[in-house]
Structures are given as C-alpha cells and as structure tokens.
Backbone as CSV, one residue per row, in Angstrom:
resi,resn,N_x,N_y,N_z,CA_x,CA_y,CA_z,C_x,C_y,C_z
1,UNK,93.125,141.396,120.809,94.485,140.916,120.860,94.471,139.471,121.336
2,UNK,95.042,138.490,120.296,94.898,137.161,120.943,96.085,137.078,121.834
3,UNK,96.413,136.041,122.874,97.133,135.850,124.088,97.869,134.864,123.200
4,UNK,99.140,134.536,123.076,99.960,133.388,122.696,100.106,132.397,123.973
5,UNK,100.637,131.129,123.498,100.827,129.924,124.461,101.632,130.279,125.710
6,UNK,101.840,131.586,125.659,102.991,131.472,127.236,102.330,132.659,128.055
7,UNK,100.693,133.321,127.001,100.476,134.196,128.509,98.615,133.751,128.534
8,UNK,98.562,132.401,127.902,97.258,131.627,128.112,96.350,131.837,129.433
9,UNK,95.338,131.845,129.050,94.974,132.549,130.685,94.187,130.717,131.411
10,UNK,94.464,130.043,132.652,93.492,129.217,132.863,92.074,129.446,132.806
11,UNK,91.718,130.882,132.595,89.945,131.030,132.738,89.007,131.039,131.516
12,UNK,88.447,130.220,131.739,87.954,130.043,130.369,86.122,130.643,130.484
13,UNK,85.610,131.274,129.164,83.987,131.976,129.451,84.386,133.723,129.353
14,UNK,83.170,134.398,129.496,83.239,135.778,129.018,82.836,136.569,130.185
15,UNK,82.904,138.084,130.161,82.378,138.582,131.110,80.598,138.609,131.519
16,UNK,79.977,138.143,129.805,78.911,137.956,130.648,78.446,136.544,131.220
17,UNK,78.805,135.956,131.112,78.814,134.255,131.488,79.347,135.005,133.140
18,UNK,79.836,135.666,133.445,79.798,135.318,134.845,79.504,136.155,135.560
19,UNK,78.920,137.317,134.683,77.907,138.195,135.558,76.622,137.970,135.550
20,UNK,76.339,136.305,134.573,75.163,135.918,134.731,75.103,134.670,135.785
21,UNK,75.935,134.485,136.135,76.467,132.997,137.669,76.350,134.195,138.397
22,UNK,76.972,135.628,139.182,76.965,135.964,139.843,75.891,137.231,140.217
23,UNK,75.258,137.238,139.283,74.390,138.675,139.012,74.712,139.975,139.096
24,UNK,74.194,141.105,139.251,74.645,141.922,138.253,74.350,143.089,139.122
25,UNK,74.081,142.965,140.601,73.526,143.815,141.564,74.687,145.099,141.153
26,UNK,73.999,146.561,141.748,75.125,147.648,141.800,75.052,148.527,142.796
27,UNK,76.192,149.158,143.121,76.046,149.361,144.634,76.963,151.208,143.455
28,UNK,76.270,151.954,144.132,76.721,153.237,143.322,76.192,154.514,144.514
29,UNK,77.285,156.014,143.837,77.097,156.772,144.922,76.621,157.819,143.742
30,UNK,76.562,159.161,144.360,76.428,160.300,143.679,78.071,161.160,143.938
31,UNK,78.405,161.553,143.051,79.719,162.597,142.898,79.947,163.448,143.445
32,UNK,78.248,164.140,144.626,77.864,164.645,145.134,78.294,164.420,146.476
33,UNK,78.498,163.547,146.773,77.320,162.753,148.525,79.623,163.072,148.552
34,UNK,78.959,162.933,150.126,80.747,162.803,150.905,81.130,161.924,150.831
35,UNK,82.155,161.811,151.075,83.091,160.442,151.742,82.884,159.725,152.898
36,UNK,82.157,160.530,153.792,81.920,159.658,154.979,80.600,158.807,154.665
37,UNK,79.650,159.539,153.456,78.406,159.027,152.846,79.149,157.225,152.290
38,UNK,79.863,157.741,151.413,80.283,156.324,150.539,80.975,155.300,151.210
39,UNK,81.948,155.978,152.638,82.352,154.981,153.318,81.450,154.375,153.984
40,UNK,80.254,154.511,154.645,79.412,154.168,155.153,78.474,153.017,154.400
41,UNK,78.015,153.329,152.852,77.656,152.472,151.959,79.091,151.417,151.964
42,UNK,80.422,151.546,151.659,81.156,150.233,151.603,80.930,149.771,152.593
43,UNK,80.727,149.550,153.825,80.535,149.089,155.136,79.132,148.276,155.119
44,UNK,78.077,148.904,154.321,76.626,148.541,155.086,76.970,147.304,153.636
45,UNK,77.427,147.851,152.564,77.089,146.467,151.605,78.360,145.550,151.043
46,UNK,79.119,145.818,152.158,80.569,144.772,151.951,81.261,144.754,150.992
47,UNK,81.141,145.832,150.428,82.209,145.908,149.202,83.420,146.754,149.132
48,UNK,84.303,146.126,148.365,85.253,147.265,148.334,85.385,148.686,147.435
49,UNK,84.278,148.795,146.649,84.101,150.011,146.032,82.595,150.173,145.355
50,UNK,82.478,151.280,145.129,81.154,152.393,144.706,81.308,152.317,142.669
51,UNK,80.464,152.320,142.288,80.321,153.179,141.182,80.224,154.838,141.389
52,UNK,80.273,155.581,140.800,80.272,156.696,140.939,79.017,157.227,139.759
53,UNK,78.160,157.679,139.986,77.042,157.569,138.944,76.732,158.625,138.864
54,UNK,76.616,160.155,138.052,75.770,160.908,137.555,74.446,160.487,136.856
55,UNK,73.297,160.602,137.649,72.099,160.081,136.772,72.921,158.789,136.637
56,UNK,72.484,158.262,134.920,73.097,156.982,135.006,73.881,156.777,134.140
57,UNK,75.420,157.645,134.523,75.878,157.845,133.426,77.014,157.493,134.674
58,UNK,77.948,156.461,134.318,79.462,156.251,134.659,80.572,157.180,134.791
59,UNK,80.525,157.910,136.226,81.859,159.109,136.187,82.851,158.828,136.895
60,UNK,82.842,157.243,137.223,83.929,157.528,138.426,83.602,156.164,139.047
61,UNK,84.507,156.233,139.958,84.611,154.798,141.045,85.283,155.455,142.107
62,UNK,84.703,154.887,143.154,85.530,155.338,144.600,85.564,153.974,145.358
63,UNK,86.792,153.422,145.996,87.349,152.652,146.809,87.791,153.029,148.582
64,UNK,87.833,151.968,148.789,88.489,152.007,150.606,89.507,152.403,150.452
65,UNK,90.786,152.339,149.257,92.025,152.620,149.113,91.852,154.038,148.998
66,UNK,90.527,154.714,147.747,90.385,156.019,147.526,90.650,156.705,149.164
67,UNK,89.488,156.104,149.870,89.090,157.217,151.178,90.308,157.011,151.853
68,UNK,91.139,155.815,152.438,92.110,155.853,153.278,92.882,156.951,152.336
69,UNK,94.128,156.664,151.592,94.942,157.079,150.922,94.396,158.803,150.491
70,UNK,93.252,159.227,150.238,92.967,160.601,150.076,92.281,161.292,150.777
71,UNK,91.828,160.659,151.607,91.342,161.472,152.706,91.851,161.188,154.314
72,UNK,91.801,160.144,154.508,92.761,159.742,155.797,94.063,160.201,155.660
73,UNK,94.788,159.899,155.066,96.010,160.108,154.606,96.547,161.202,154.260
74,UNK,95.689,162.146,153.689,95.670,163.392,153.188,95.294,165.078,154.511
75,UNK,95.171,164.103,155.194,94.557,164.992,156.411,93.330,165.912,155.603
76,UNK,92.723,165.105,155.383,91.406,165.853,154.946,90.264,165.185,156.031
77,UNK,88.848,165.942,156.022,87.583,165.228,156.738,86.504,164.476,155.628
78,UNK,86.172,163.307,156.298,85.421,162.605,155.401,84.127,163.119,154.879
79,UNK,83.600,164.333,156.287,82.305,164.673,156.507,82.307,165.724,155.137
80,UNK,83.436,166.770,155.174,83.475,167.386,154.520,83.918,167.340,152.863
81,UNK,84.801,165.911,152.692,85.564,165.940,151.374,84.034,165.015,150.396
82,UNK,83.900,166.160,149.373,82.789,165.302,148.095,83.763,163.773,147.085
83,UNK,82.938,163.161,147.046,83.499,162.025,146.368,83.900,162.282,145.300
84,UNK,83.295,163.023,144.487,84.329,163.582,143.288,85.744,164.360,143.274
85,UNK,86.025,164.509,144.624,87.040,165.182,144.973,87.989,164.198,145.075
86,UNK,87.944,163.125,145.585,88.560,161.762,145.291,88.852,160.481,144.295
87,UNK,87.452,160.716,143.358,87.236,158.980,142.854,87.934,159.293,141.280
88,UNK,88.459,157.991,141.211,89.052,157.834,140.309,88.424,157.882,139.220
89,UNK,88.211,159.285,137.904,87.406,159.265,136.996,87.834,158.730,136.162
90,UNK,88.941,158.293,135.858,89.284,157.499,134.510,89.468,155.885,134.637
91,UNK,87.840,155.802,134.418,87.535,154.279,135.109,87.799,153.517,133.682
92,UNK,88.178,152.032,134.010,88.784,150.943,132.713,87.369,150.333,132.948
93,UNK,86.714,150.232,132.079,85.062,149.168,131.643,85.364,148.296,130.723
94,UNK,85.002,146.820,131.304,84.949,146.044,130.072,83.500,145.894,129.480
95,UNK,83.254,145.277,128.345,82.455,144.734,127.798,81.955,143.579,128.011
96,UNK,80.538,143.050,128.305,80.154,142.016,127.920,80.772,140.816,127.450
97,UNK,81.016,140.901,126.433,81.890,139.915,125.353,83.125,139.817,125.494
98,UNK,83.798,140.229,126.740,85.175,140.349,126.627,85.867,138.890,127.471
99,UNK,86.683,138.292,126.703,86.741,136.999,127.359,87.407,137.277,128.925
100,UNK,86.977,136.119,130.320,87.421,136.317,131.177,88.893,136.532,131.572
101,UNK,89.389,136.082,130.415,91.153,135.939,130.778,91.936,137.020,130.532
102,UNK,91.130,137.692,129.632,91.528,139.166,128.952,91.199,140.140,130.586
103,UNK,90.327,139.978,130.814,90.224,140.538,132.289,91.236,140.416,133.396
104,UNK,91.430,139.042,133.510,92.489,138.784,134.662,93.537,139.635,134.385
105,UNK,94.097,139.232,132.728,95.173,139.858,132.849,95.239,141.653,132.779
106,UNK,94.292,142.194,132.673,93.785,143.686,132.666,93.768,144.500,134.479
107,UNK,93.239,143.609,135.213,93.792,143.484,136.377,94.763,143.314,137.166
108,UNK,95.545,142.349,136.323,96.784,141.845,137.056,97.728,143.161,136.485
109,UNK,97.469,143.952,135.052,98.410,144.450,134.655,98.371,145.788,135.006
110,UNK,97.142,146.654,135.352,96.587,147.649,135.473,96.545,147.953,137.275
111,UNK,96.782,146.324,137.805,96.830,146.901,139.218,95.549,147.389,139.912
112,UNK,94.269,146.922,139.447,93.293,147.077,140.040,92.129,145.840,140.438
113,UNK,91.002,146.516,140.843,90.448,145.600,141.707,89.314,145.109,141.577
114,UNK,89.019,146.428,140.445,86.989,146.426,140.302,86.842,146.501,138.771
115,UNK,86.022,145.575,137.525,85.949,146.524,136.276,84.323,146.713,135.904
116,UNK,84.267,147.791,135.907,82.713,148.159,135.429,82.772,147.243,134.127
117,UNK,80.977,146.365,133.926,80.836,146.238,132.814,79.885,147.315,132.360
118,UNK,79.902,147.964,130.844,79.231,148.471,130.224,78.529,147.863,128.834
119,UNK,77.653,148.486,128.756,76.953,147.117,127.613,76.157,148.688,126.785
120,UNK,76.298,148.738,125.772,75.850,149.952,125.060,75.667,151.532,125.810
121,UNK,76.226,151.473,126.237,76.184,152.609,127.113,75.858,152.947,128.440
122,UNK,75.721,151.946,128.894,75.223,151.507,130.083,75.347,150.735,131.525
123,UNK,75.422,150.648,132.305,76.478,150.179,133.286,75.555,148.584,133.415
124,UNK,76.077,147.475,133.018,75.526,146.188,133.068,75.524,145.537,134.824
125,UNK,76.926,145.699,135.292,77.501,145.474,136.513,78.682,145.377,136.476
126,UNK,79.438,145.054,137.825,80.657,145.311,137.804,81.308,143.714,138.260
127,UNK,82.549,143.667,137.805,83.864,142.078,138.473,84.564,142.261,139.209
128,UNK,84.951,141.795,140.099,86.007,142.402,141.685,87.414,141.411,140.793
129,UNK,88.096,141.564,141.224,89.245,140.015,141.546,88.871,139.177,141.924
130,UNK,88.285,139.492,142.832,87.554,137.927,143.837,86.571,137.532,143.067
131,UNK,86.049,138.156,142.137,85.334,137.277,141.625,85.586,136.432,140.035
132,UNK,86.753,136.935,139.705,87.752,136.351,138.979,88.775,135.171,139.632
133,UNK,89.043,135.350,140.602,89.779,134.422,141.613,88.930,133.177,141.630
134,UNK,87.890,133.841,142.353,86.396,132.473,142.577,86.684,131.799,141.279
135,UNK,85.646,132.204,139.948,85.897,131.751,138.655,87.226,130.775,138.724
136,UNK,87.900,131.286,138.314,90.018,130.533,138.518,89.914,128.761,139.182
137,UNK,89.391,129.378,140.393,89.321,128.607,141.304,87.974,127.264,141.375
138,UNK,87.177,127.788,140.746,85.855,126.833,140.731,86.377,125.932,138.945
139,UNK,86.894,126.594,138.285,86.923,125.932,137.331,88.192,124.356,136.390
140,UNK,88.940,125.613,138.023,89.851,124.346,138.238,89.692,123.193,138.797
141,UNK,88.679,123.379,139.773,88.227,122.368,140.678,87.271,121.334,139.873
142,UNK,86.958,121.878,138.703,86.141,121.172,137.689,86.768,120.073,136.612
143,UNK,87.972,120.969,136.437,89.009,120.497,135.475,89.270,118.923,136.729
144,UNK,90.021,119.236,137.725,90.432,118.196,138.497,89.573,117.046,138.576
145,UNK,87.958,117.546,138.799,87.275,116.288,138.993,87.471,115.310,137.847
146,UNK,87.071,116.193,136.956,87.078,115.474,135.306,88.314,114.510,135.307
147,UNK,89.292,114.955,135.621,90.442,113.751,135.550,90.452,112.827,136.248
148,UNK,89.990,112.947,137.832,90.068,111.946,138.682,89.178,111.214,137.771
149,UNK,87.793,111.461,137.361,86.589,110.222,137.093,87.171,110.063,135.753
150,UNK,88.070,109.867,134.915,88.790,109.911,133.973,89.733,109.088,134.584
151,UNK,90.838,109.171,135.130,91.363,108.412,135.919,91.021,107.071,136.363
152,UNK,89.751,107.392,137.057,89.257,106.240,137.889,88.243,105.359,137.054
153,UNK,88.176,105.481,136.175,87.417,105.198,135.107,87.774,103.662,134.397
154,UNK,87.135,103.011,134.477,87.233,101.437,133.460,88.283,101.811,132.121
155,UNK,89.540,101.426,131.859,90.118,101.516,130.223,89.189,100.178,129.816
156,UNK,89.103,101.103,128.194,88.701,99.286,127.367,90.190,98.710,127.109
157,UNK,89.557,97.689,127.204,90.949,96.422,126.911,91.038,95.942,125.494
C-alpha cells in the first residue's frame, strides 16, 4: 500500500537497513518457563519484551505490560502463572523489506511496541519504537546538517 502526500512517513530505509545499524540480537523465552522466569530475563537484559519461542518457531511475545496487567493485576502469582497463559499469540511480524515508515505507522496504528522481523520463516530479529524513534531522530539530525553546510556554503555568483 503506497502512503499518499499527507500520511508520508519522515523515515526513510527498510527494516533490514536497520536491523543491520542495530543488530539483530534476540532475547526469547519458552511458553513453558513462568512469568516470574520472563520477568526476570526483562530485567537482566533491559528490554521491554520476550519473544516467545517454541523450538524456533514464533508463538508469542510477552511484555512488562503482559505481566503487570495479567498477572499483577489479575491477582494471579508470577511463580505459578506459565507464559503462555499470558503472551500475546497473535503477534504482527514484519518483513525484511518492509519500508521503515510502513512500520512506524503499523505501530502508531496498532498501538504497539515491539515487531518481530521474520525472514522466510524465521525469526531475523525484532524493532522496539525506540528504535524507530532513534532512526526518526538520527535522520533528521542528518537532514539538518545537510542544510546548515548548504546554507553556509559559498553561492556561485
């Protein structure tokens, strides 16, 4: 679906262009393991969410929002509640090739935070916001220079 002139995205590049700037590390649980297991992994590796991985097959995602909101919230125990009992299985994956702006706005519209990439069947890595934000933000800062030394620049006469 192309974007018309009024929902243009500023980000310009694809999803893999910037899972190759940011690499492609993955931080994943079993469907198995508890909640107090996966909260413990968001904590030790600073993220705000898990893949959810059977073998290596994509079933799910679990978040800080998951555990507060369904298990805190829920008066359930972390020790006891399995992550599949929580994580959101109907996970949105982009592709590789999918331009970055198509993302933002997939995020912005979908209301989420994390998108698995998948690349033939396979979990490539995943994009936060923040790391769409970053992107946004670094490339603007690029755009700007370009004008100042453009700007500041000798005209021919």
């Amino acid at each position: 679906m192309a974007l018309d002139h009024a929902e243009a995205s500023p980000l310009q590049g694809t999803v893999c262009d910037l899972l190759t700037a940011k690499g492609s590390r993955l931080f994943s649980i079993s469907p198995r393991a508890t909640v107090y297991e996966a909260a413990a992994m968001l904590e030790q590796h600073r993220v705000g969410a898990l893949l959810v991985m059977d073998e290596e097959r994509l079933v799910g995602i679990i978040s800080e929002r998951d555990c507060v909101r369904k298990v805190i919230l829920g008066g359930n125990a972390s020790r006891e509640t399995l992550v599949e009992d929580i994580m959101t299985a109907d996970v949105i994956a982009v592709s590789p090739e999918l331009a970055l702006g198509q993302c933002l706005k997939l995020v912005t519209e979908r209301r989420i935070r994390h998108l698995p990439v998948v690349s033939r069947g396979k979990v490539a890595g995943v994009l936060s916001i923040g790391d769409l934000v970053r992107a946004v933000v670094a490339q603007q800062a690029g755009t700007i220079e370009s004008l100042k030394l453009y700007i500041d620049s000798d005209y021919p006469t």
